[in-house]
Amino acid sequence: MEKVMGKLPRRNKNLSFNLQITDSIIEENFTRYNLTFNVTDTERLPVYLYIPKQIGIPKKLPAMLVLHGTHALGKGVVDGQGDKPNRAHARELAQRGYVVIAPDYPSFGDLKDHDFENDRYKSATMQAIVNHMRCIDLLQSRADVDPERIGVIGHSLGGHNSMFVSAFDERIKVTVSSCGWTQFEYYTIGEEGSKKYGGRLGPWAQTRYMPLIRSKYDLDARKIPFNFSDIITAIAPRPFFSISPLHDANFDFKGVEAGILKVKPVYDSLGEPNNLQVRYPNAEHDFPVENRIEAYAFLDKILNFKPLTIKLK
């Protein structure tokens, strides 16, 4: 992965977060803070942080890193803003009683003007991994978070970014990816899309993702030194839950089936066959309500949490 994304930089875990809250909204069972904090001395990350209301002596709660898909609103879309009703995972998990952090990805939301030419990364994908690991640092620093019960969930762009950060960060105990992956050889954007991007894998090589896929690996899946089955293998035997719709126009479910066939023996050999779960809903590129209910129940079980509510509002 580092050959394609750039090396994971050394991280200063002792760096002060220097939290700066710009706004807050008090809701029925949580408060949502709009804030920024230090990733490095020169990089700050905008996030939503959801803190559930607790009565009596505060308990240590499980926490979730929630990653948004390709949407101009960035973290706003996982808060339920915009026109995507099946994308409000951050808000829904906060309503269940999880501490939730939802960052922007470079070029979206409050990072819409990110300058890729002058940052320190070989890829925005690696920058996101660093940002997301720093989110885990922040969660673990909080007195109301159980540092051993942290997971990640995302849809589309957030779906594969959930997998990427989990491969690098073993502090993440469970991973949920909706419409986030297929084996590279199955990825498709159609004939017109291939012309637009100069090749079938062109979207992966955009400046905001992994440009080395074009400049170093010639948009050739056979040359790329990792595949998504390898990423899931790196996550194993930690729990992994995939939602892979039958009619996803980009992430062909047949490539998911092929990848799962490669990974299943790994989970079996490590004695955790039930930690590998996949659903194939009869849907397009979406995160249907019935699959979110299943995914949240999976999170509750793995993170040993009895939610405040099971209803999706």
PDB file of C-alpha atoms in Angstrom:
ATOM      1  CA  MET A   1       0.000   0.000   0.000  1.00  0.00           C
ATOM      2  CA  GLU A   2       2.830   2.399   0.853  1.00  0.00           C
ATOM      3  CA  LYS A   3       4.362   1.813  -2.594  1.00  0.00           C
ATOM      4  CA  VAL A   4       1.186   3.271  -4.090  1.00  0.00           C
ATOM      5  CA  MET A   5       0.184   5.772  -1.400  1.00  0.00           C
ATOM      6  CA  GLY A   6       3.555   6.933  -0.073  1.00  0.00           C
ATOM      7  CA  LYS A   7       5.175   6.036   3.223  1.00  0.00           C
ATOM      8  CA  LEU A   8       3.240   6.462   6.435  1.00  0.00           C
ATOM      9  CA  PRO A   9       5.038   9.404   8.084  1.00  0.00           C
ATOM     10  CA  ARG A  10       6.345   9.220  11.634  1.00  0.00           C
ATOM     11  CA  ARG A  11       3.654  10.501  13.951  1.00  0.00           C
ATOM     12  CA  ASN A  12       4.082  12.600  17.085  1.00  0.00           C
ATOM     13  CA  LYS A  13       1.458  11.182  19.429  1.00  0.00           C
ATOM     14  CA  ASN A  14       2.521  13.642  22.138  1.00  0.00           C
ATOM     15  CA  LEU A  15       1.613  16.660  20.031  1.00  0.00           C
ATOM     16  CA  SER A  16      -1.020  18.858  21.676  1.00  0.00           C
ATOM     17  CA  PHE A  17      -4.415  18.636  19.978  1.00  0.00           C
ATOM     18  CA  ASN A  18      -5.080  22.347  20.580  1.00  0.00           C
ATOM     19  CA  LEU A  19      -8.826  21.834  20.123  1.00  0.00           C
ATOM     20  CA  GLN A  20     -10.701  24.839  18.773  1.00  0.00           C
ATOM     21  CA  ILE A  21     -14.496  24.630  18.876  1.00  0.00           C
ATOM     22  CA  THR A  22     -16.215  26.827  16.297  1.00  0.00           C
ATOM     23  CA  ASP A  23     -19.814  25.751  16.863  1.00  0.00           C
ATOM     24  CA  SER A  24     -21.973  23.322  18.839  1.00  0.00           C
ATOM     25  CA  ILE A  25     -25.521  22.019  18.569  1.00  0.00           C
ATOM     26  CA  ILE A  26     -27.351  20.416  21.489  1.00  0.00           C
ATOM     27  CA  GLU A  27     -29.760  17.680  20.427  1.00  0.00           C
ATOM     28  CA  GLU A  28     -32.034  15.314  22.325  1.00  0.00           C
ATOM     29  CA  ASN A  29     -29.400  12.757  23.331  1.00  0.00           C
ATOM     30  CA  PHE A  30     -26.063  14.169  22.158  1.00  0.00           C
ATOM     31  CA  THR A  31     -24.137  17.369  21.531  1.00  0.00           C
ATOM     32  CA  ARG A  32     -22.421  17.839  18.184  1.00  0.00           C
ATOM     33  CA  TYR A  33     -19.274  19.985  18.190  1.00  0.00           C
ATOM     34  CA  ASN A  34     -17.779  21.510  15.061  1.00  0.00           C
ATOM     35  CA  LEU A  35     -14.060  21.738  15.813  1.00  0.00           C
ATOM     36  CA  THR A  36     -10.520  21.576  14.478  1.00  0.00           C
ATOM     37  CA  PHE A  37      -7.363  20.098  16.012  1.00  0.00           C
ATOM     38  CA  ASN A  38      -3.676  19.576  15.265  1.00  0.00           C
ATOM     39  CA  VAL A  39      -2.605  16.657  13.104  1.00  0.00           C
ATOM     40  CA  THR A  40       0.905  18.121  12.957  1.00  0.00           C
ATOM     41  CA  ASP A  41       2.383  21.507  13.853  1.00  0.00           C
ATOM     42  CA  THR A  42       1.256  22.794  10.456  1.00  0.00           C
ATOM     43  CA  GLU A  43      -1.848  20.698   9.682  1.00  0.00           C
ATOM     44  CA  ARG A  44      -5.287  21.006  11.259  1.00  0.00           C
ATOM     45  CA  LEU A  45      -8.282  18.767  10.708  1.00  0.00           C
ATOM     46  CA  PRO A  46     -11.945  19.869  10.788  1.00  0.00           C
ATOM     47  CA  VAL A  47     -14.331  17.321  12.305  1.00  0.00           C
ATOM     48  CA  TYR A  48     -17.720  16.849  13.859  1.00  0.00           C
ATOM     49  CA  LEU A  49     -17.464  15.332  17.337  1.00  0.00           C
ATOM     50  CA  TYR A  50     -20.641  13.865  18.812  1.00  0.00           C
ATOM     51  CA  ILE A  51     -20.781  13.407  22.578  1.00  0.00           C
ATOM     52  CA  PRO A  52     -23.759  11.439  23.960  1.00  0.00           C
ATOM     53  CA  LYS A  53     -25.558  12.726  27.020  1.00  0.00           C
ATOM     54  CA  GLN A  54     -24.924  10.631  30.108  1.00  0.00           C
ATOM     55  CA  ILE A  55     -26.892  10.621  33.340  1.00  0.00           C
ATOM     56  CA  GLY A  56     -25.112  10.047  36.634  1.00  0.00           C
ATOM     57  CA  ILE A  57     -21.507   8.901  36.778  1.00  0.00           C
ATOM     58  CA  PRO A  58     -20.095   9.035  33.217  1.00  0.00           C
ATOM     59  CA  LYS A  59     -19.227   5.682  31.682  1.00  0.00           C
ATOM     60  CA  LYS A  60     -16.520   4.869  29.185  1.00  0.00           C
ATOM     61  CA  LEU A  61     -18.344   4.472  25.880  1.00  0.00           C
ATOM     62  CA  PRO A  62     -17.445   2.814  22.596  1.00  0.00           C
ATOM     63  CA  ALA A  63     -16.515   5.201  19.800  1.00  0.00           C
ATOM     64  CA  MET A  64     -16.758   5.271  16.021  1.00  0.00           C
ATOM     65  CA  LEU A  65     -14.734   6.973  13.321  1.00  0.00           C
ATOM     66  CA  VAL A  66     -17.243   7.779  10.561  1.00  0.00           C
ATOM     67  CA  LEU A  67     -15.938   8.551   7.049  1.00  0.00           C
ATOM     68  CA  HIS A  68     -18.001  10.293   4.377  1.00  0.00           C
ATOM     69  CA  GLY A  69     -18.360   9.457   0.698  1.00  0.00           C
ATOM     70  CA  THR A  70     -17.766  11.601  -2.382  1.00  0.00           C
ATOM     71  CA  HIS A  71     -19.967  14.602  -1.598  1.00  0.00           C
ATOM     72  CA  ALA A  72     -19.242  18.329  -1.554  1.00  0.00           C
ATOM     73  CA  LEU A  73     -20.599  18.559   2.012  1.00  0.00           C
ATOM     74  CA  GLY A  74     -17.915  16.219   3.326  1.00  0.00           C
ATOM     75  CA  LYS A  75     -18.675  15.383   6.948  1.00  0.00           C
ATOM     76  CA  GLY A  76     -22.015  17.173   6.586  1.00  0.00           C
ATOM     77  CA  VAL A  77     -23.416  14.280   4.583  1.00  0.00           C
ATOM     78  CA  VAL A  78     -22.861  11.758   7.423  1.00  0.00           C
ATOM     79  CA  ASP A  79     -24.640  14.223   9.701  1.00  0.00           C
ATOM     80  CA  GLY A  80     -27.774  13.898   7.553  1.00  0.00           C
ATOM     81  CA  GLN A  81     -27.330  17.156   5.664  1.00  0.00           C
ATOM     82  CA  GLY A  82     -27.940  17.298   1.924  1.00  0.00           C
ATOM     83  CA  ASP A  83     -29.985  14.983  -0.264  1.00  0.00           C
ATOM     84  CA  LYS A  84     -28.672  11.550   0.778  1.00  0.00           C
ATOM     85  CA  PRO A  85     -30.999  10.104   3.449  1.00  0.00           C
ATOM     86  CA  ASN A  86     -29.057   6.821   3.695  1.00  0.00           C
ATOM     87  CA  ARG A  87     -25.754   8.504   4.568  1.00  0.00           C
ATOM     88  CA  ALA A  88     -26.373   9.802   8.102  1.00  0.00           C
ATOM     89  CA  HIS A  89     -24.271   7.125   9.837  1.00  0.00           C
ATOM     90  CA  ALA A  90     -22.568   9.612  12.179  1.00  0.00           C
ATOM     91  CA  ARG A  91     -25.837  11.001  13.478  1.00  0.00           C
ATOM     92  CA  GLU A  92     -27.443   7.559  13.735  1.00  0.00           C
ATOM     93  CA  LEU A  93     -24.533   6.114  15.718  1.00  0.00           C
ATOM     94  CA  ALA A  94     -24.507   9.145  18.024  1.00  0.00           C
ATOM     95  CA  GLN A  95     -28.211   8.598  18.629  1.00  0.00           C
ATOM     96  CA  ARG A  96     -27.382   5.029  19.635  1.00  0.00           C
ATOM     97  CA  GLY A  97     -24.993   6.355  22.284  1.00  0.00           C
ATOM     98  CA  TYR A  98     -21.602   6.102  20.596  1.00  0.00           C
ATOM     99  CA  VAL A  99     -18.988   8.823  20.812  1.00  0.00           C
ATOM    100  CA  VAL A 100     -18.520   9.677  17.127  1.00  0.00           C
ATOM    101  CA  ILE A 101     -15.873  11.593  15.197  1.00  0.00           C
ATOM    102  CA  ALA A 102     -16.440  12.504  11.539  1.00  0.00           C
ATOM    103  CA  PRO A 103     -13.601  14.275   9.674  1.00  0.00           C
ATOM    104  CA  ASP A 104     -13.491  15.927   6.267  1.00  0.00           C
ATOM    105  CA  TYR A 105     -11.467  14.302   3.485  1.00  0.00           C
ATOM    106  CA  PRO A 106      -9.110  16.643   1.578  1.00  0.00           C
ATOM    107  CA  SER A 107     -11.066  18.568  -1.122  1.00  0.00           C
ATOM    108  CA  PHE A 108     -14.446  18.155   0.603  1.00  0.00           C
ATOM    109  CA  GLY A 109     -16.356  20.075   3.260  1.00  0.00           C
ATOM    110  CA  ASP A 110     -14.176  22.528   5.175  1.00  0.00           C
ATOM    111  CA  LEU A 111     -11.138  21.131   3.314  1.00  0.00           C
ATOM    112  CA  LYS A 112     -12.625  21.983  -0.096  1.00  0.00           C
ATOM    113  CA  ASP A 113      -9.721  24.326  -0.906  1.00  0.00           C
ATOM    114  CA  HIS A 114      -6.948  21.894   0.052  1.00  0.00           C
ATOM    115  CA  ASP A 115      -3.711  22.529  -1.878  1.00  0.00           C
ATOM    116  CA  PHE A 116      -2.509  19.113  -3.035  1.00  0.00           C
ATOM    117  CA  GLU A 117       0.502  20.562  -4.851  1.00  0.00           C
ATOM    118  CA  ASN A 118       2.087  21.920  -1.688  1.00  0.00           C
ATOM    119  CA  ASP A 119       1.273  19.360   0.980  1.00  0.00           C
ATOM    120  CA  ARG A 120       3.815  16.782   2.201  1.00  0.00           C
ATOM    121  CA  TYR A 121       2.092  13.634   0.941  1.00  0.00           C
ATOM    122  CA  LYS A 122       2.520  11.389  -2.081  1.00  0.00           C
ATOM    123  CA  SER A 123      -1.243  10.848  -2.083  1.00  0.00           C
ATOM    124  CA  ALA A 124      -4.349  12.276  -0.484  1.00  0.00           C
ATOM    125  CA  THR A 125      -5.142   8.700   0.463  1.00  0.00           C
ATOM    126  CA  MET A 126      -2.114   8.606   2.769  1.00  0.00           C
ATOM    127  CA  GLN A 127      -2.946  12.053   4.119  1.00  0.00           C
ATOM    128  CA  ALA A 128      -6.393  10.736   4.994  1.00  0.00           C
ATOM    129  CA  ILE A 129      -4.876   7.698   6.735  1.00  0.00           C
ATOM    130  CA  VAL A 130      -2.740  10.035   8.866  1.00  0.00           C
ATOM    131  CA  ASN A 131      -5.759  12.245   9.614  1.00  0.00           C
ATOM    132  CA  HIS A 132      -7.888   9.260  10.536  1.00  0.00           C
ATOM    133  CA  MET A 133      -5.221   7.788  12.813  1.00  0.00           C
ATOM    134  CA  ARG A 134      -5.043  11.156  14.529  1.00  0.00           C
ATOM    135  CA  CYS A 135      -8.811  10.924  15.052  1.00  0.00           C
ATOM    136  CA  ILE A 136      -8.205   7.637  16.876  1.00  0.00           C
ATOM    137  CA  ASP A 137      -5.570   9.424  18.997  1.00  0.00           C
ATOM    138  CA  LEU A 138      -8.174  12.029  19.955  1.00  0.00           C
ATOM    139  CA  LEU A 139     -10.829   9.442  20.782  1.00  0.00           C
ATOM    140  CA  GLN A 140      -8.414   7.479  22.954  1.00  0.00           C
ATOM    141  CA  SER A 141      -7.442  10.645  24.819  1.00  0.00           C
ATOM    142  CA  ARG A 142     -11.001  11.233  25.998  1.00  0.00           C
ATOM    143  CA  ALA A 143     -12.087  10.158  29.487  1.00  0.00           C
ATOM    144  CA  ASP A 144     -15.520   9.126  28.173  1.00  0.00           C
ATOM    145  CA  VAL A 145     -14.132   6.724  25.530  1.00  0.00           C
ATOM    146  CA  ASP A 146     -13.101   3.118  26.085  1.00  0.00           C
ATOM    147  CA  PRO A 147      -9.824   2.985  24.109  1.00  0.00           C
ATOM    148  CA  GLU A 148     -10.314  -0.729  23.439  1.00  0.00           C
ATOM    149  CA  ARG A 149     -13.747  -0.290  21.822  1.00  0.00           C
ATOM    150  CA  ILE A 150     -13.243   1.835  18.717  1.00  0.00           C
ATOM    151  CA  GLY A 151     -14.478   1.045  15.208  1.00  0.00           C
ATOM    152  CA  VAL A 152     -14.705   2.662  11.787  1.00  0.00           C
ATOM    153  CA  ILE A 153     -17.491   2.858   9.224  1.00  0.00           C
ATOM    154  CA  GLY A 154     -17.796   4.518   5.827  1.00  0.00           C
ATOM    155  CA  HIS A 155     -19.633   4.541   2.516  1.00  0.00           C
ATOM    156  CA  SER A 156     -18.058   4.678  -0.965  1.00  0.00           C
ATOM    157  CA  LEU A 157     -14.959   6.905  -0.591  1.00  0.00           C
ATOM    158  CA  GLY A 158     -15.440   6.432   3.140  1.00  0.00           C
ATOM    159  CA  GLY A 159     -15.863   2.706   2.592  1.00  0.00           C
ATOM    160  CA  HIS A 160     -12.403   2.133   1.185  1.00  0.00           C
ATOM    161  CA  ASN A 161     -10.846   4.747   3.462  1.00  0.00           C
ATOM    162  CA  SER A 162     -12.236   2.733   6.384  1.00  0.00           C
ATOM    163  CA  MET A 163     -10.385  -0.292   5.053  1.00  0.00           C
ATOM    164  CA  PHE A 164      -7.182   1.667   4.424  1.00  0.00           C
ATOM    165  CA  VAL A 165      -6.928   3.091   7.943  1.00  0.00           C
ATOM    166  CA  SER A 166      -7.831  -0.239   9.532  1.00  0.00           C
ATOM    167  CA  ALA A 167      -4.968  -1.939   7.694  1.00  0.00           C
ATOM    168  CA  PHE A 168      -2.519   0.555   9.250  1.00  0.00           C
ATOM    169  CA  ASP A 169      -4.087   0.995  12.692  1.00  0.00           C
ATOM    170  CA  GLU A 170      -4.728  -2.068  14.846  1.00  0.00           C
ATOM    171  CA  ARG A 171      -6.405   0.075  17.495  1.00  0.00           C
ATOM    172  CA  ILE A 172      -9.484  -0.131  15.268  1.00  0.00           C
ATOM    173  CA  LYS A 173     -11.379  -3.197  16.444  1.00  0.00           C
ATOM    174  CA  VAL A 174     -14.083  -3.449  13.764  1.00  0.00           C
ATOM    175  CA  THR A 175     -14.489  -2.173  10.200  1.00  0.00           C
ATOM    176  CA  VAL A 176     -17.665  -1.585   8.171  1.00  0.00           C
ATOM    177  CA  SER A 177     -17.357  -0.754   4.464  1.00  0.00           C
ATOM    178  CA  SER A 178     -20.424   0.109   2.351  1.00  0.00           C
ATOM    179  CA  CYS A 179     -19.919   0.252  -1.427  1.00  0.00           C
ATOM    180  CA  GLY A 180     -16.224   0.691  -0.732  1.00  0.00           C
ATOM    181  CA  TRP A 181     -14.389  -1.901  -2.769  1.00  0.00           C
ATOM    182  CA  THR A 182     -14.070  -4.551  -5.415  1.00  0.00           C
ATOM    183  CA  GLN A 183     -10.950  -6.257  -6.686  1.00  0.00           C
ATOM    184  CA  PHE A 184      -9.139  -3.837  -9.015  1.00  0.00           C
ATOM    185  CA  GLU A 185      -9.597  -6.122 -12.008  1.00  0.00           C
ATOM    186  CA  TYR A 186     -13.391  -5.859 -11.585  1.00  0.00           C
ATOM    187  CA  TYR A 187     -13.598  -2.090 -11.084  1.00  0.00           C
ATOM    188  CA  THR A 188     -15.561  -0.429 -13.876  1.00  0.00           C
ATOM    189  CA  ILE A 189     -16.608   3.056 -14.961  1.00  0.00           C
ATOM    190  CA  GLY A 190     -17.939   2.203 -18.417  1.00  0.00           C
ATOM    191  CA  GLU A 191     -16.601   3.159 -21.826  1.00  0.00           C
ATOM    192  CA  GLU A 192     -17.326   6.879 -21.514  1.00  0.00           C
ATOM    193  CA  GLY A 193     -15.796   7.014 -18.058  1.00  0.00           C
ATOM    194  CA  SER A 194     -12.675   5.248 -19.283  1.00  0.00           C
ATOM    195  CA  LYS A 195     -12.286   7.837 -22.032  1.00  0.00           C
ATOM    196  CA  LYS A 196     -12.797  10.685 -19.568  1.00  0.00           C
ATOM    197  CA  TYR A 197     -10.182   9.421 -17.110  1.00  0.00           C
ATOM    198  CA  GLY A 198      -7.788   7.920 -19.640  1.00  0.00           C
ATOM    199  CA  GLY A 199      -8.364   4.372 -18.493  1.00  0.00           C
ATOM    200  CA  ARG A 200     -10.599   2.089 -16.437  1.00  0.00           C
ATOM    201  CA  LEU A 201      -8.678   2.767 -13.212  1.00  0.00           C
ATOM    202  CA  GLY A 202      -8.339   6.482 -13.931  1.00  0.00           C
ATOM    203  CA  PRO A 203     -10.618   7.609 -11.065  1.00  0.00           C
ATOM    204  CA  TRP A 204      -8.289   5.944  -8.539  1.00  0.00           C
ATOM    205  CA  ALA A 205      -5.385   8.018  -9.927  1.00  0.00           C
ATOM    206  CA  GLN A 206      -6.957  11.457  -9.449  1.00  0.00           C
ATOM    207  CA  THR A 207      -4.946  14.015  -7.489  1.00  0.00           C
ATOM    208  CA  ARG A 208      -7.343  13.606  -4.568  1.00  0.00           C
ATOM    209  CA  TYR A 209      -6.662   9.843  -4.405  1.00  0.00           C
ATOM    210  CA  MET A 210      -3.556   7.906  -5.551  1.00  0.00           C
ATOM    211  CA  PRO A 211      -1.862   9.544  -8.578  1.00  0.00           C
ATOM    212  CA  LEU A 212       0.943   6.946  -8.597  1.00  0.00           C
ATOM    213  CA  ILE A 213      -1.594   4.447  -9.949  1.00  0.00           C
ATOM    214  CA  ARG A 214      -1.229   6.357 -13.211  1.00  0.00           C
ATOM    215  CA  SER A 215       2.331   7.697 -13.149  1.00  0.00           C
ATOM    216  CA  LYS A 216       4.019   4.593 -11.706  1.00  0.00           C
ATOM    217  CA  TYR A 217       1.645   1.703 -12.380  1.00  0.00           C
ATOM    218  CA  ASP A 218       0.163   2.751 -15.750  1.00  0.00           C
ATOM    219  CA  LEU A 219      -3.462   2.244 -14.625  1.00  0.00           C
ATOM    220  CA  ASP A 220      -2.756  -1.491 -14.857  1.00  0.00           C
ATOM    221  CA  ALA A 221      -4.362  -3.617 -12.129  1.00  0.00           C
ATOM    222  CA  ARG A 222      -1.733  -6.307 -12.739  1.00  0.00           C
ATOM    223  CA  LYS A 223       1.054  -3.892 -11.764  1.00  0.00           C
ATOM    224  CA  ILE A 224      -0.517  -2.439  -8.616  1.00  0.00           C
ATOM    225  CA  PRO A 225       1.254  -4.206  -5.695  1.00  0.00           C
ATOM    226  CA  PHE A 226      -1.864  -4.703  -3.556  1.00  0.00           C
ATOM    227  CA  ASN A 227      -5.488  -5.591  -4.001  1.00  0.00           C
ATOM    228  CA  PHE A 228      -8.471  -5.205  -1.709  1.00  0.00           C
ATOM    229  CA  SER A 229      -8.320  -8.840  -0.631  1.00  0.00           C
ATOM    230  CA  ASP A 230      -4.815  -8.074   0.671  1.00  0.00           C
ATOM    231  CA  ILE A 231      -6.169  -5.144   2.688  1.00  0.00           C
ATOM    232  CA  ILE A 232      -8.823  -7.329   4.305  1.00  0.00           C
ATOM    233  CA  THR A 233      -6.131  -9.939   4.997  1.00  0.00           C
ATOM    234  CA  ALA A 234      -4.160  -7.226   6.802  1.00  0.00           C
ATOM    235  CA  ILE A 235      -7.256  -6.443   8.874  1.00  0.00           C
ATOM    236  CA  ALA A 236      -7.882 -10.110   9.752  1.00  0.00           C
ATOM    237  CA  PRO A 237      -8.825 -11.553  12.153  1.00  0.00           C
ATOM    238  CA  ARG A 238     -10.455  -8.316  13.303  1.00  0.00           C
ATOM    239  CA  PRO A 239     -14.141  -8.136  12.323  1.00  0.00           C
ATOM    240  CA  PHE A 240     -14.917  -6.857   8.824  1.00  0.00           C
ATOM    241  CA  PHE A 241     -18.438  -6.217   7.490  1.00  0.00           C
ATOM    242  CA  SER A 242     -18.997  -5.375   3.817  1.00  0.00           C
ATOM    243  CA  ILE A 243     -22.183  -4.091   2.164  1.00  0.00           C
ATOM    244  CA  SER A 244     -21.780  -4.702  -1.579  1.00  0.00           C
ATOM    245  CA  PRO A 245     -24.949  -4.066  -3.627  1.00  0.00           C
ATOM    246  CA  LEU A 246     -25.746  -6.161  -6.681  1.00  0.00           C
ATOM    247  CA  HIS A 247     -26.189  -3.088  -8.900  1.00  0.00           C
ATOM    248  CA  ASP A 248     -23.280  -0.894  -7.818  1.00  0.00           C
ATOM    249  CA  ALA A 249     -22.099   0.692 -11.078  1.00  0.00           C
ATOM    250  CA  ASN A 250     -18.450   1.012  -9.912  1.00  0.00           C
ATOM    251  CA  PHE A 251     -17.760  -1.675  -7.335  1.00  0.00           C
ATOM    252  CA  ASP A 252     -18.859  -4.864  -9.089  1.00  0.00           C
ATOM    253  CA  PHE A 253     -20.159  -7.372  -6.540  1.00  0.00           C
ATOM    254  CA  LYS A 254     -18.532 -10.175  -8.527  1.00  0.00           C
ATOM    255  CA  GLY A 255     -15.164  -8.693  -7.606  1.00  0.00           C
ATOM    256  CA  VAL A 256     -16.274  -8.643  -3.981  1.00  0.00           C
ATOM    257  CA  GLU A 257     -17.194 -12.317  -4.219  1.00  0.00           C
ATOM    258  CA  ALA A 258     -13.771 -13.068  -5.727  1.00  0.00           C
ATOM    259  CA  GLY A 259     -12.031 -11.110  -2.972  1.00  0.00           C
ATOM    260  CA  ILE A 260     -14.019 -12.774  -0.196  1.00  0.00           C
ATOM    261  CA  LEU A 261     -13.075 -16.188  -1.598  1.00  0.00           C
ATOM    262  CA  LYS A 262      -9.422 -15.227  -1.177  1.00  0.00           C
ATOM    263  CA  VAL A 263      -9.883 -13.884   2.350  1.00  0.00           C
ATOM    264  CA  LYS A 264     -12.236 -16.469   3.843  1.00  0.00           C
ATOM    265  CA  PRO A 265      -9.484 -19.102   4.350  1.00  0.00           C
ATOM    266  CA  VAL A 266      -7.493 -16.508   6.310  1.00  0.00           C
ATOM    267  CA  TYR A 267     -10.323 -15.878   8.766  1.00  0.00           C
ATOM    268  CA  ASP A 268     -10.990 -19.627   8.954  1.00  0.00           C
ATOM    269  CA  SER A 269      -7.353 -20.430   9.689  1.00  0.00           C
ATOM    270  CA  LEU A 270      -7.227 -17.748  12.404  1.00  0.00           C
ATOM    271  CA  GLY A 271     -10.285 -19.267  14.069  1.00  0.00           C
ATOM    272  CA  GLU A 272     -12.627 -16.307  13.458  1.00  0.00           C
ATOM    273  CA  PRO A 273     -14.836 -17.244  10.474  1.00  0.00           C
ATOM    274  CA  ASN A 274     -17.773 -15.209  11.792  1.00  0.00           C
ATOM    275  CA  ASN A 275     -15.685 -12.037  11.846  1.00  0.00           C
ATOM    276  CA  LEU A 276     -15.905 -11.868   8.042  1.00  0.00           C
ATOM    277  CA  GLN A 277     -19.374 -10.766   6.945  1.00  0.00           C
ATOM    278  CA  VAL A 278     -20.704  -9.561   3.582  1.00  0.00           C
ATOM    279  CA  ARG A 279     -24.168  -8.574   2.375  1.00  0.00           C
ATOM    280  CA  TYR A 280     -25.296  -8.226  -1.253  1.00  0.00           C
ATOM    281  CA  PRO A 281     -28.456  -6.095  -1.203  1.00  0.00           C
ATOM    282  CA  ASN A 282     -30.607  -5.720  -4.309  1.00  0.00           C
ATOM    283  CA  ALA A 283     -29.685  -2.061  -4.594  1.00  0.00           C
ATOM    284  CA  GLU A 284     -27.489   0.419  -6.448  1.00  0.00           C
ATOM    285  CA  HIS A 285     -24.623   2.448  -4.931  1.00  0.00           C
ATOM    286  CA  ASP A 286     -26.347   2.953  -1.593  1.00  0.00           C
ATOM    287  CA  PHE A 287     -26.358   2.010   2.089  1.00  0.00           C
ATOM    288  CA  PRO A 288     -29.942   0.701   2.548  1.00  0.00           C
ATOM    289  CA  VAL A 289     -31.625   1.032   5.918  1.00  0.00           C
ATOM    290  CA  GLU A 290     -31.890  -2.731   6.461  1.00  0.00           C
ATOM    291  CA  ASN A 291     -28.137  -3.085   5.943  1.00  0.00           C
ATOM    292  CA  ARG A 292     -27.360  -0.199   8.270  1.00  0.00           C
ATOM    293  CA  ILE A 293     -29.477  -1.901  10.930  1.00  0.00           C
ATOM    294  CA  GLU A 294     -27.473  -5.114  10.413  1.00  0.00           C
ATOM    295  CA  ALA A 295     -24.156  -3.269  10.423  1.00  0.00           C
ATOM    296  CA  TYR A 296     -24.996  -1.357  13.607  1.00  0.00           C
ATOM    297  CA  ALA A 297     -26.052  -4.583  15.319  1.00  0.00           C
ATOM    298  CA  PHE A 298     -22.701  -6.079  14.271  1.00  0.00           C
ATOM    299  CA  LEU A 299     -20.895  -3.088  15.789  1.00  0.00           C
ATOM    300  CA  ASP A 300     -22.926  -3.362  18.992  1.00  0.00           C
ATOM    301  CA  LYS A 301     -22.014  -7.030  19.329  1.00  0.00           C
ATOM    302  CA  ILE A 302     -18.306  -6.634  18.592  1.00  0.00           C
ATOM    303  CA  LEU A 303     -17.940  -3.548  20.810  1.00  0.00           C
ATOM    304  CA  ASN A 304     -20.086  -5.046  23.566  1.00  0.00           C
ATOM    305  CA  PHE A 305     -22.560  -2.176  23.643  1.00  0.00           C
ATOM    306  CA  LYS A 306     -26.240  -1.957  24.443  1.00  0.00           C
ATOM    307  CA  PRO A 307     -27.467   1.000  22.368  1.00  0.00           C
ATOM    308  CA  LEU A 308     -29.719   3.724  23.733  1.00  0.00           C
ATOM    309  CA  THR A 309     -32.046   3.207  20.787  1.00  0.00           C
ATOM    310  CA  ILE A 310     -32.248   0.881  17.809  1.00  0.00           C
ATOM    311  CA  LYS A 311     -34.547   3.124  15.795  1.00  0.00           C
ATOM    312  CA  LEU A 312     -33.176   5.050  12.831  1.00  0.00           C
ATOM    313  CA  LYS A 313     -34.650   8.560  12.973  1.00  0.00           C
TER     314      LYS A 313
END
